[in-house]
Coordinates of N, CA and C in Angstrom, one line a residue:
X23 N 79.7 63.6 28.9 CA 80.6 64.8 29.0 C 81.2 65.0 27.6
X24 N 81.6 66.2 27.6 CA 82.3 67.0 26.1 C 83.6 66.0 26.1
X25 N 84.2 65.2 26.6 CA 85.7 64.5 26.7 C 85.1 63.4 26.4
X26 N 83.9 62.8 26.9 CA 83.6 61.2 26.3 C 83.0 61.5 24.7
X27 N 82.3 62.4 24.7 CA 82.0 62.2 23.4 C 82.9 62.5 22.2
X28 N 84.0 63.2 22.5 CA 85.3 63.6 21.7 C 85.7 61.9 21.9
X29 N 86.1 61.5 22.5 CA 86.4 60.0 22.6 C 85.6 59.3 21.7
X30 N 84.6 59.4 22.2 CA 83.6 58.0 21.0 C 83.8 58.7 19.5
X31 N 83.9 60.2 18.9 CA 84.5 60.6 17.8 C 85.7 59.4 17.2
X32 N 86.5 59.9 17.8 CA 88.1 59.2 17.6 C 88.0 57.8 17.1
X33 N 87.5 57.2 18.2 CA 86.9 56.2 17.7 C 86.6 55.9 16.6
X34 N 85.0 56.3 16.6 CA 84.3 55.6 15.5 C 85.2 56.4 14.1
X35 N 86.4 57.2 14.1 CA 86.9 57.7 12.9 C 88.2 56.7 13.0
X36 N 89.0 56.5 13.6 CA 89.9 55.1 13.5 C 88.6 54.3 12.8
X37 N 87.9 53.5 13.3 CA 87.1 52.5 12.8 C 86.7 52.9 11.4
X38 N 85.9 53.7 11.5 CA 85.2 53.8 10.0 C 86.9 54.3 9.0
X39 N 87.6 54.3 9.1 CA 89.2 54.2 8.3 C 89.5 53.4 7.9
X40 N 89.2 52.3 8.9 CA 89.5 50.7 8.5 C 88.4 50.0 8.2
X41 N 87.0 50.5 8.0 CA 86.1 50.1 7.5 C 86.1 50.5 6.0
X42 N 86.6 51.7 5.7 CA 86.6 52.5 4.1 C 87.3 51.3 3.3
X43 N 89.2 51.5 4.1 CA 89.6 50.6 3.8 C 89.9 49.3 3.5
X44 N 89.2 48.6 4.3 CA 88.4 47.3 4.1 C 87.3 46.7 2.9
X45 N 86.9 47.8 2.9 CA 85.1 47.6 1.8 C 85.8 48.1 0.5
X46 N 87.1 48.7 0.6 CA 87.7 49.2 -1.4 C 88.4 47.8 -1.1
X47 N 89.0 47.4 -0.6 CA 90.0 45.8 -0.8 C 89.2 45.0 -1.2
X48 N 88.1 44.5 -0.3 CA 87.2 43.3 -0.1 C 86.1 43.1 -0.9
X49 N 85.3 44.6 -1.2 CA 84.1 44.6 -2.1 C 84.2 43.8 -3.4
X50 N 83.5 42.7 -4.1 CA 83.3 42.5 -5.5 C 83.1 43.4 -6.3
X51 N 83.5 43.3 -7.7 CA 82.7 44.8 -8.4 C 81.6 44.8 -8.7
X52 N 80.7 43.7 -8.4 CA 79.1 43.9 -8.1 C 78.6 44.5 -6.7
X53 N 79.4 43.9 -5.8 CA 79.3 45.2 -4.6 C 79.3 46.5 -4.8
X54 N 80.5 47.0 -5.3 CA 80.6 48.2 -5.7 C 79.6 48.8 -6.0
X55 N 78.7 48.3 -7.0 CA 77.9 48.9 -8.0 C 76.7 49.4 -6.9
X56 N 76.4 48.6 -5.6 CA 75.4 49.6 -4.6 C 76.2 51.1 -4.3
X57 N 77.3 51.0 -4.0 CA 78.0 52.4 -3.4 C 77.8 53.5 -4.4
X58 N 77.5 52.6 -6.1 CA 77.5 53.7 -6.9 C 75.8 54.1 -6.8
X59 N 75.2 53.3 -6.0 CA 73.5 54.1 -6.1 C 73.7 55.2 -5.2
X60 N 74.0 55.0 -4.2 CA 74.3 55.8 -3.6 C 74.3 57.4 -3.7
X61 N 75.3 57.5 -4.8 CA 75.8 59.1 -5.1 C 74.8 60.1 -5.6
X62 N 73.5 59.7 -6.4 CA 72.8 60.2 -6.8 C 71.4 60.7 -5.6
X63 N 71.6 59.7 -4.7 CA 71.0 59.7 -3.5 C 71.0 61.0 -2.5
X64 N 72.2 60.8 -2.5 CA 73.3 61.9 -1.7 C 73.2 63.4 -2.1
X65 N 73.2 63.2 -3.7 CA 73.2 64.3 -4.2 C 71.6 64.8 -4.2
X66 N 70.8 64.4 -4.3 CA 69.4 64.7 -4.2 C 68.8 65.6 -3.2
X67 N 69.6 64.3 -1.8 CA 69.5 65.1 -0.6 C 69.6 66.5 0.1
X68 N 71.0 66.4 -0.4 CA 71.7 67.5 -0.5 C 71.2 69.0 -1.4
X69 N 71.0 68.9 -2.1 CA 70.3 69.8 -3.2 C 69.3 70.0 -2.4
X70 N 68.3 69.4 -1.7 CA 67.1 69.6 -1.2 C 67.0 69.8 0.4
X71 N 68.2 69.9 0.9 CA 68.5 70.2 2.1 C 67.9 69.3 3.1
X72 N 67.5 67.8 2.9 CA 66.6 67.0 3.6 C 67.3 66.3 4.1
X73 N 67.4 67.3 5.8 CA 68.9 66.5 6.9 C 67.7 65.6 7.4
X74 N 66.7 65.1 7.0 CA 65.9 63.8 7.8 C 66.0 62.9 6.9
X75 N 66.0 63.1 5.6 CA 66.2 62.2 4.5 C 67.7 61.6 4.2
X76 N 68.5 62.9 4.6 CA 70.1 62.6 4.4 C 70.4 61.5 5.8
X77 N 70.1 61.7 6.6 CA 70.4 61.4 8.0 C 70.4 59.8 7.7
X78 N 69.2 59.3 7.4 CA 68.9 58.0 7.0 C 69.5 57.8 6.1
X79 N 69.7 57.6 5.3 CA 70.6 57.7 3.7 C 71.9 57.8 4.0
X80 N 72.7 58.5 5.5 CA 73.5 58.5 5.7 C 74.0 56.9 6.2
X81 N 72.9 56.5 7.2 CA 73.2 55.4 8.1 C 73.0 54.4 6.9
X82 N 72.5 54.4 6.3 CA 72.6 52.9 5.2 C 73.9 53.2 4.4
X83 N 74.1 54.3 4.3 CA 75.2 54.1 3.6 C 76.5 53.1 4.1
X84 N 76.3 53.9 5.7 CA 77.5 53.2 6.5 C 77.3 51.5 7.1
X85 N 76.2 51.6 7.5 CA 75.5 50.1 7.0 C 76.4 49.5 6.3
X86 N 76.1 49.8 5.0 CA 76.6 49.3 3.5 C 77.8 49.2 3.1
X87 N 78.7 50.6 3.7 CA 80.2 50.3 3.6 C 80.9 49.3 4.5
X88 N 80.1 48.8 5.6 CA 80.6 48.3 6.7 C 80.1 47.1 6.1
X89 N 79.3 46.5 4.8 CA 79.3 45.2 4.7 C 80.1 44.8 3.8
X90 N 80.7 45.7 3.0 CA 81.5 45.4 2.2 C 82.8 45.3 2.9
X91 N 82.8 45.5 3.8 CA 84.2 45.3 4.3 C 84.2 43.9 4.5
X92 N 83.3 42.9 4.9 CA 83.2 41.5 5.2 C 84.0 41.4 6.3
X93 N 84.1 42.4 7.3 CA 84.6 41.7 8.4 C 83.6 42.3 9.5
X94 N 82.9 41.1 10.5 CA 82.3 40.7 11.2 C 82.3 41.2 12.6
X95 N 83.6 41.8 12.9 CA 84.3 42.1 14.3 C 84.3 43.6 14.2
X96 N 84.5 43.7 13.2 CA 84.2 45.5 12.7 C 82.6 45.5 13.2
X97 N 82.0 44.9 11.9 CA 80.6 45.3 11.4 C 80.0 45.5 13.7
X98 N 80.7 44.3 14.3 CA 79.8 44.4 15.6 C 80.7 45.7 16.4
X99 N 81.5 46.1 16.6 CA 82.5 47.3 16.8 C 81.3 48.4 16.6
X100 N 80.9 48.6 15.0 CA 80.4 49.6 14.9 C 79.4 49.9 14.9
X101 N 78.9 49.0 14.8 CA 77.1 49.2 15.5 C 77.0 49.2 17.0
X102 N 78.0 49.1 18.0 CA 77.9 49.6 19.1 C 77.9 51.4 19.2
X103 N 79.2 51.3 18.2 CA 79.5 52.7 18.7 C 78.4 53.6 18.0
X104 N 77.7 53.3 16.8 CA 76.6 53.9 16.0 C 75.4 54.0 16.8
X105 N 75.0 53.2 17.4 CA 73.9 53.2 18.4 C 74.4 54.5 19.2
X106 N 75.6 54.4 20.0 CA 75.6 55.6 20.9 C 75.4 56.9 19.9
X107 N 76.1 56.4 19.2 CA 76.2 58.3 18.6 C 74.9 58.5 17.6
X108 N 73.6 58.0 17.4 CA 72.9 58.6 16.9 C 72.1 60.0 16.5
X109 N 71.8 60.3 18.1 CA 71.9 61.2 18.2 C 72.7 62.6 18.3
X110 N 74.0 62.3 18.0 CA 74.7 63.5 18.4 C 74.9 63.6 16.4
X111 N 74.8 62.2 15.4 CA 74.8 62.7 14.5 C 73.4 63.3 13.5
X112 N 72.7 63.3 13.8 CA 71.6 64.0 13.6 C 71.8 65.4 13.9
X113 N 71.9 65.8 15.4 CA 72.4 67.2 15.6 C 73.1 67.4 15.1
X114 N 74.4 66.8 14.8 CA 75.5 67.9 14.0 C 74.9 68.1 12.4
X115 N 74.4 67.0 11.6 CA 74.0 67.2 10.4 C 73.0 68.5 10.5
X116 N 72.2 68.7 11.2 CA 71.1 69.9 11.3 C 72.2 71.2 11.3
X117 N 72.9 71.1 11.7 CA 73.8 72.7 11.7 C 74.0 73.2 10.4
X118 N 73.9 74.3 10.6 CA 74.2 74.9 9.0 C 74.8 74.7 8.5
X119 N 74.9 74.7 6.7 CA 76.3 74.2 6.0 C 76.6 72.4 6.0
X120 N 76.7 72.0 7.0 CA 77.0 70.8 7.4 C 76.3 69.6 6.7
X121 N 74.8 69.6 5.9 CA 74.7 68.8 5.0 C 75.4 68.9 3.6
X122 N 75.4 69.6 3.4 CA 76.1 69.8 2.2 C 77.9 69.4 2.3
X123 N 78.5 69.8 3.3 CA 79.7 69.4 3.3 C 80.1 67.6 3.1
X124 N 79.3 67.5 4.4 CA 79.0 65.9 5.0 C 78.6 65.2 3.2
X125 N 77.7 65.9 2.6 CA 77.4 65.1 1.6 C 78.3 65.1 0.5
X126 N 79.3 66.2 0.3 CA 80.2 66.1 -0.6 C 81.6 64.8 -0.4
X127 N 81.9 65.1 1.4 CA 82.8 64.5 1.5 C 81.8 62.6 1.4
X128 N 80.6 62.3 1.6 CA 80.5 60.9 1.6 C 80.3 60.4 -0.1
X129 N 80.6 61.8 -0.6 CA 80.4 61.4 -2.3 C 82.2 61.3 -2.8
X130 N 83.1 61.7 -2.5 CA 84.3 61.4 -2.2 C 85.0 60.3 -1.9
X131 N 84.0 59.8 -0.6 CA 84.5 58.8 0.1 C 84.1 57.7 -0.9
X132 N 83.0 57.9 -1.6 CA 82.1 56.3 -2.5 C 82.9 56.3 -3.6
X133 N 83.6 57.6 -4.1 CA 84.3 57.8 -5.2 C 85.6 56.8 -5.1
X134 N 86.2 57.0 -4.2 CA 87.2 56.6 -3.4 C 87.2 55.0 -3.2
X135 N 86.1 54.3 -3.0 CA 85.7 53.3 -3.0 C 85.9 52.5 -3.6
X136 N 84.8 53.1 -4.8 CA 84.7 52.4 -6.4 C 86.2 52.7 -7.4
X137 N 87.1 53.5 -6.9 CA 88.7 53.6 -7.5 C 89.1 52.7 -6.7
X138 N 89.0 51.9 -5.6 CA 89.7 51.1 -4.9 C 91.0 51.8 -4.5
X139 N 91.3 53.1 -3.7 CA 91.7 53.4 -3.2 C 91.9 53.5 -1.6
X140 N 92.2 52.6 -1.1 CA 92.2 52.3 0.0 C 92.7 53.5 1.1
X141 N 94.1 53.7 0.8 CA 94.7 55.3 1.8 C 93.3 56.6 1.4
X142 N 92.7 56.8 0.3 CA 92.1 57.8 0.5 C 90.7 57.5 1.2
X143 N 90.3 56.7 0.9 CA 89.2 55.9 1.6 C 88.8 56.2 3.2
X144 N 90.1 55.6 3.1 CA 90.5 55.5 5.0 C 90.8 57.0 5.3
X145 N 91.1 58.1 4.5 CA 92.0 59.0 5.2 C 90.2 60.0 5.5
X146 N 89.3 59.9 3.7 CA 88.1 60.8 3.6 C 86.8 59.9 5.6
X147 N 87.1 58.6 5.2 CA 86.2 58.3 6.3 C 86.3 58.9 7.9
X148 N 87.6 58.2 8.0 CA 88.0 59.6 9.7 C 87.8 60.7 9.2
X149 N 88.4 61.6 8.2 CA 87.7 63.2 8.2 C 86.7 63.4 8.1
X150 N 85.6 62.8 7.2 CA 84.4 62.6 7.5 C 83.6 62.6 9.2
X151 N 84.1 61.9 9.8 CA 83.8 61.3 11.2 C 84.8 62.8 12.3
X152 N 85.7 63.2 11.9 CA 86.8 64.0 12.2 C 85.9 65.9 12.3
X153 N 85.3 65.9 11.3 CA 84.8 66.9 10.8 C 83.6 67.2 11.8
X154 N 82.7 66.1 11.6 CA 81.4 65.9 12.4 C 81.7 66.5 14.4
X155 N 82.8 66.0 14.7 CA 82.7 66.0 15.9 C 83.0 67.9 15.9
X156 N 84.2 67.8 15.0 CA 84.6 69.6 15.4 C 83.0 70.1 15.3
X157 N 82.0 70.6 14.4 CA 81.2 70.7 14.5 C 80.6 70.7 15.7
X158 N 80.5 69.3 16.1 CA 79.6 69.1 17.6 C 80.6 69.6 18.8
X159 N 82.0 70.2 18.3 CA 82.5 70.7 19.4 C 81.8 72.6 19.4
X160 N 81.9 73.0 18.1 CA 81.2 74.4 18.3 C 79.9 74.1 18.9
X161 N 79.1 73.6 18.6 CA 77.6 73.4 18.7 C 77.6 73.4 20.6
X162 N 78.7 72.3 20.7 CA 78.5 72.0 22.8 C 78.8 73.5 23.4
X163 N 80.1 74.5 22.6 CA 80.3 75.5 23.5 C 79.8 76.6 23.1
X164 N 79.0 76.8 22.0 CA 78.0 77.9 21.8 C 77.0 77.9 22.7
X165 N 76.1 76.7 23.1 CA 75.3 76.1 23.8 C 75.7 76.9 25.1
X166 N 77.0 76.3 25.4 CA 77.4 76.6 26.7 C 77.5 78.0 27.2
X167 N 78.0 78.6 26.6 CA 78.1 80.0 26.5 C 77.1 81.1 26.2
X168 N 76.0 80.3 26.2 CA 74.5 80.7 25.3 C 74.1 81.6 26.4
X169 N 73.2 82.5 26.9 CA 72.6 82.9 28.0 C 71.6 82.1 28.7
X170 N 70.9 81.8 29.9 CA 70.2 80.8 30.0 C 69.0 81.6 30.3

């Protein structure tokens, strides 16, 4: 239903908040230096509009920020809730506009990282996660509203 999956949203944006924040505290600055591959990744994708390419490139990212957080109770947290939501983030990235946004804000968030800014970190990861769902809230009631 449109109310559980607004739920697993909330969620996984609490979590991935305290995952941003976690991975700017905890990361070594040789960790760091993967989040800085990253950006150019992102940016590539983006440019070339490749939501199959970004999609994946998305999930390693998060992968990746979730190991730098070094906490283990997280990392299993969010691979639950990642499994469920695979598919709903795939659809939302396909919507128009929405790779490019999504890509700006997870170039923000790495930015945010590698300054070891922890409040912005945390605040860009939920709006990142925050954004996504509004999205999949247009997408459920256009659908709905759709003619059949």
């Amino acid at each position: 239903s449109l109310e559980e999956i607004k739920e697993l949203y909330d969620v996984r944006a609490a979590i991935a908040g305290i995952v941003a924040a976690e991975a700017a505290t905890k990361a070594t600055d040789e960790e760091l230096e993967g989040i800085r591959l990253f950006i150019p990744q992102i940016e590539r994708a983006s440019a070339n509009a490749d939501v199959e390419g970004y999609y994946w490139l998305n999930v390693s990212f998060q992968e990746f920020m979730t190991k730098l957080a070094h906490n283990a109770t997280l990392q299993r947290i969010l691979e639950t809730l990642v499994l469920r939501s695979l598919l709903l983030k795939r659809l939302v990235l396909s919507q128009p506009g929405r790779l490019a946004t999504s890509a700006r804000g997870h170039i923000y968030l790495a930015e945010a990282i590698l300054n070891r800014n922890t409040e912005l970190a945390a605040a860009l990861a939920k709006s990142n996660v925050l954004d996504g769902r509004k999205i999949f809230e247009q997408y459920f009631r256009a659908e709905k509203s759709a003619p059949q």
